[in-house]
CSV table of C-alpha atoms in Angstrom, one decimal:
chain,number,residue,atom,x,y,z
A,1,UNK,CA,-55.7,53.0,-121.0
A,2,UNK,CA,-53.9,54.8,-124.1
A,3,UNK,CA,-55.0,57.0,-126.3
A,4,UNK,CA,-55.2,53.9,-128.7
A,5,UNK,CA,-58.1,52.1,-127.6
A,6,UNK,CA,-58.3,49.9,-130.5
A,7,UNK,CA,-55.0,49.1,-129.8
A,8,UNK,CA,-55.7,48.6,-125.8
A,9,UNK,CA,-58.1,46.1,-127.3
A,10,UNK,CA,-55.8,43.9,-129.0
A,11,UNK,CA,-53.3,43.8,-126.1
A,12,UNK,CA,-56.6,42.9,-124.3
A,13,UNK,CA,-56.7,40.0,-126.4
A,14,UNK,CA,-53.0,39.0,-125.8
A,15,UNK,CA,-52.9,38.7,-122.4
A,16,UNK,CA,-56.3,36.6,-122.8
A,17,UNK,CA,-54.4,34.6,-124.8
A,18,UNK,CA,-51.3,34.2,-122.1
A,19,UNK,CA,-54.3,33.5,-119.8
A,20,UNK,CA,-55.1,30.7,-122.0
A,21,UNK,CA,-51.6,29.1,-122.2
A,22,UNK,CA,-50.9,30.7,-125.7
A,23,UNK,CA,-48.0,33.1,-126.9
A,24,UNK,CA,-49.2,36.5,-125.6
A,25,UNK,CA,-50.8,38.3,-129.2
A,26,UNK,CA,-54.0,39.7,-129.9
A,27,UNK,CA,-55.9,41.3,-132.7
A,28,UNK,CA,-58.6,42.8,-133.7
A,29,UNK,CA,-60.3,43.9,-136.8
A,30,UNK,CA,-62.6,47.3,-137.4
A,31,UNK,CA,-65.0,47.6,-141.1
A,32,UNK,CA,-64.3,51.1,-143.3
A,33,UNK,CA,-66.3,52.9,-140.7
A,34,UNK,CA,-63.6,52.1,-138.1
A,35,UNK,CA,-65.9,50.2,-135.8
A,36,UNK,CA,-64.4,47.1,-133.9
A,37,UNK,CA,-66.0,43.8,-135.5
A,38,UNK,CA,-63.7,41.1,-134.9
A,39,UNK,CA,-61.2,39.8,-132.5
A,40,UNK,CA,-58.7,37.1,-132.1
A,41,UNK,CA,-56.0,36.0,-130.0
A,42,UNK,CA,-52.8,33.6,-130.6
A,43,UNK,CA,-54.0,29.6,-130.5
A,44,UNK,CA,-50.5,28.3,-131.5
A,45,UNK,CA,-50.2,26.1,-128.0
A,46,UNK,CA,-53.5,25.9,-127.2
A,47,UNK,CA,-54.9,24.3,-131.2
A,48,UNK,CA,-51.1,23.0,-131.6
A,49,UNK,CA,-50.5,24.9,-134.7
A,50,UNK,CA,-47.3,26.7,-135.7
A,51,UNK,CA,-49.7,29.3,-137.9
A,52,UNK,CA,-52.4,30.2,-134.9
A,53,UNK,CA,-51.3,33.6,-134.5
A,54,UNK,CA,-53.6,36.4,-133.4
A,55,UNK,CA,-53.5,37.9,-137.3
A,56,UNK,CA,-53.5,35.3,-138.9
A,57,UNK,CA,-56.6,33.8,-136.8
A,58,UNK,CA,-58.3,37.3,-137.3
A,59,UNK,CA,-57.9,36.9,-141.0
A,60,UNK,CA,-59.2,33.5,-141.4
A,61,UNK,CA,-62.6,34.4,-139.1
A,62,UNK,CA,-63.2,37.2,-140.9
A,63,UNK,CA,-62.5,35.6,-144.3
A,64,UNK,CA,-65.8,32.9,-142.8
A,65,UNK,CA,-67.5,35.8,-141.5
A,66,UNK,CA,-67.3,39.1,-143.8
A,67,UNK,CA,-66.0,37.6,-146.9
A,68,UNK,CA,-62.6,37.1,-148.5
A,69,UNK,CA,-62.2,40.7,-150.0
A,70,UNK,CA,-61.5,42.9,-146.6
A,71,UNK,CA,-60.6,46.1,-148.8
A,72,UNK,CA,-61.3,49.1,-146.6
A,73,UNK,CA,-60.6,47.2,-142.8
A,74,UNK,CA,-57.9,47.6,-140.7
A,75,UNK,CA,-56.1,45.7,-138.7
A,76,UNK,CA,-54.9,46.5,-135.2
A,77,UNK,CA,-52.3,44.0,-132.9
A,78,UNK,CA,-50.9,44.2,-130.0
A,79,UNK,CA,-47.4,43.6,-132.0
A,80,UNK,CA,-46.0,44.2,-135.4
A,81,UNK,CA,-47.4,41.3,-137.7
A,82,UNK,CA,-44.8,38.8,-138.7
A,83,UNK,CA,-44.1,38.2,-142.2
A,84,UNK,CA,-46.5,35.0,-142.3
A,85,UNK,CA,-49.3,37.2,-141.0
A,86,UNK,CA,-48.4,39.9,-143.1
A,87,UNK,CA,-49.0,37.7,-145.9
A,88,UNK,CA,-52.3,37.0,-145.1
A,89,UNK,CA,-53.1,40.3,-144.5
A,90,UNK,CA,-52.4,41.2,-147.1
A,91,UNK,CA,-54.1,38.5,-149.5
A,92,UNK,CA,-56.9,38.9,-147.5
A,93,UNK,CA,-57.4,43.1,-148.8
A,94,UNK,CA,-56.8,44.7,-145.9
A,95,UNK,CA,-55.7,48.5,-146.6
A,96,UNK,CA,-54.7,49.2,-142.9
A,97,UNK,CA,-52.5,48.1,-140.6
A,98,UNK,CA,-51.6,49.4,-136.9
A,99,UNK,CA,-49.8,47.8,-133.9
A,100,UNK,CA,-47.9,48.5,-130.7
A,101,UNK,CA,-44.8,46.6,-130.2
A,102,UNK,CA,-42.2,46.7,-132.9
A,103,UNK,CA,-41.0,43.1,-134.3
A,104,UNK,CA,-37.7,44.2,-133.4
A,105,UNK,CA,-38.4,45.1,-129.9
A,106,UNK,CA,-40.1,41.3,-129.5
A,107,UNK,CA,-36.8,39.7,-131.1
A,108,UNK,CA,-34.8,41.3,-128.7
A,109,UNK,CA,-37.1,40.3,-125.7
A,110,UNK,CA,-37.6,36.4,-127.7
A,111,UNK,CA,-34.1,35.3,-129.4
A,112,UNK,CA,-32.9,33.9,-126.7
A,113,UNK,CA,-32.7,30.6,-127.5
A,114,UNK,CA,-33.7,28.1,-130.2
A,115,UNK,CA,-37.4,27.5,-129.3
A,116,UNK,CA,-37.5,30.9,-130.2
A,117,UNK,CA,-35.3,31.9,-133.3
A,118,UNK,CA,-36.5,35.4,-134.7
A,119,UNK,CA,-37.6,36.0,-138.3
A,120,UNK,CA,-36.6,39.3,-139.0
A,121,UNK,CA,-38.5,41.0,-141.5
A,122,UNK,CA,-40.9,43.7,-140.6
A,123,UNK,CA,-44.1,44.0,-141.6
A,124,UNK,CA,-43.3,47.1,-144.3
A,125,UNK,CA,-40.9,45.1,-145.9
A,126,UNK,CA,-43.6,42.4,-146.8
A,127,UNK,CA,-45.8,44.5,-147.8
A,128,UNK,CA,-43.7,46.8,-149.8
A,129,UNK,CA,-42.5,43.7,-151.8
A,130,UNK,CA,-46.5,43.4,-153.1
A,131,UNK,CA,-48.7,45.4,-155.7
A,132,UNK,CA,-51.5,46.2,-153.3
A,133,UNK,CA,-50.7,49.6,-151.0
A,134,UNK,CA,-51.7,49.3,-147.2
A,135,UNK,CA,-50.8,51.7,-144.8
A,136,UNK,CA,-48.8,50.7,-141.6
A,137,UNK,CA,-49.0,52.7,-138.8
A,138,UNK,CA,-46.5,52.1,-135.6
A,139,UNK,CA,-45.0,50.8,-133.5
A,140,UNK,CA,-46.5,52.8,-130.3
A,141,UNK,CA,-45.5,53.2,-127.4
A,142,UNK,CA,-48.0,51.4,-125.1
A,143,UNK,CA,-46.4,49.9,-122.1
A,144,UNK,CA,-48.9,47.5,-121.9
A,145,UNK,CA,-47.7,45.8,-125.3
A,146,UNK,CA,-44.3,44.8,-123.5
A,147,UNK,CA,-45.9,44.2,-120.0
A,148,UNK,CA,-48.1,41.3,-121.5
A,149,UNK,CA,-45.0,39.2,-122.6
A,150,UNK,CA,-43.5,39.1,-119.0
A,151,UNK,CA,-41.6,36.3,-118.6
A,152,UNK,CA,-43.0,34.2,-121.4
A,153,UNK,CA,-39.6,34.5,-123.8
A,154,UNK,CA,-37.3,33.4,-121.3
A,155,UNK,CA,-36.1,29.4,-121.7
């Protein structure tokens, strides 16, 4: 265990999702007092949809669940968010964002080949590009958040 256990949670939830069959991401969500209240794992194999990842997920249960103004909750993932989920975090209000593996770190462990072409734009660059400020903290260095992907990159 790190000293991030939110963090620890979320790559929790990505290697339940590489359990599952999915991509190995996970997520999880805490309210303004920094309690954990949501979770969510990548679904893109497992629900056959290119947008079920572990952010994105998060963001649309909480959306059902909380409401669709998350101003004050934070995100935490087991890897950067792409630019998709960045998007939706940040439509969705939330002020905070923290994750383990960089997105450059998983391109370099993913681009080999064309089922997995990387989208290079990290998460600050999104978010710097809208009007609403959120604070992104990482990557950190948890071993864990590279162990989970293994093998599942290679072709």
């Amino acid at each position: 265990m790190s000293s991030h256990p939110r963090l620890d949670l979320a790559i929790e939830q990505a290697r339940l999702a590489r359990q599952a069959g999915n991509h190995p991401f996970g997520a999880v969500l805490s309210d303004p007092s920094g309690t954990v209240v949501l979770s969510a794992q990548n679904t893109v194999m497992t629900d056959s949809d290119a947008t079920g990842h572990a952010e994105t997920n998060l963001v649309r249960l909480a959306s059902r669940t909380i409401g669709p103004n998350l101003a004050g909750y934070a995100i935490y993932s087991s890897t950067e968010p792409c630019a998709m989920c960045a998007g939706a975090i940040y439509w969705s209000g939330i002020t905070k964002v923290v994750f383990a593996l960089a997105e450059s770190e998983l391109n370099a462990m993913a681009a080999n080949g064309p089922e997995h072409p990387p989208l290079a734009m990290p998460s600050r660059e999104v978010f710097a590009a809208g009007q609403r400020p959120i604070q992104v903290l990482g990557p950190f260095d948890i071993p864990g958040a590279r162990e989970v992907h293994g093998d599942s990159w290679r072709d």
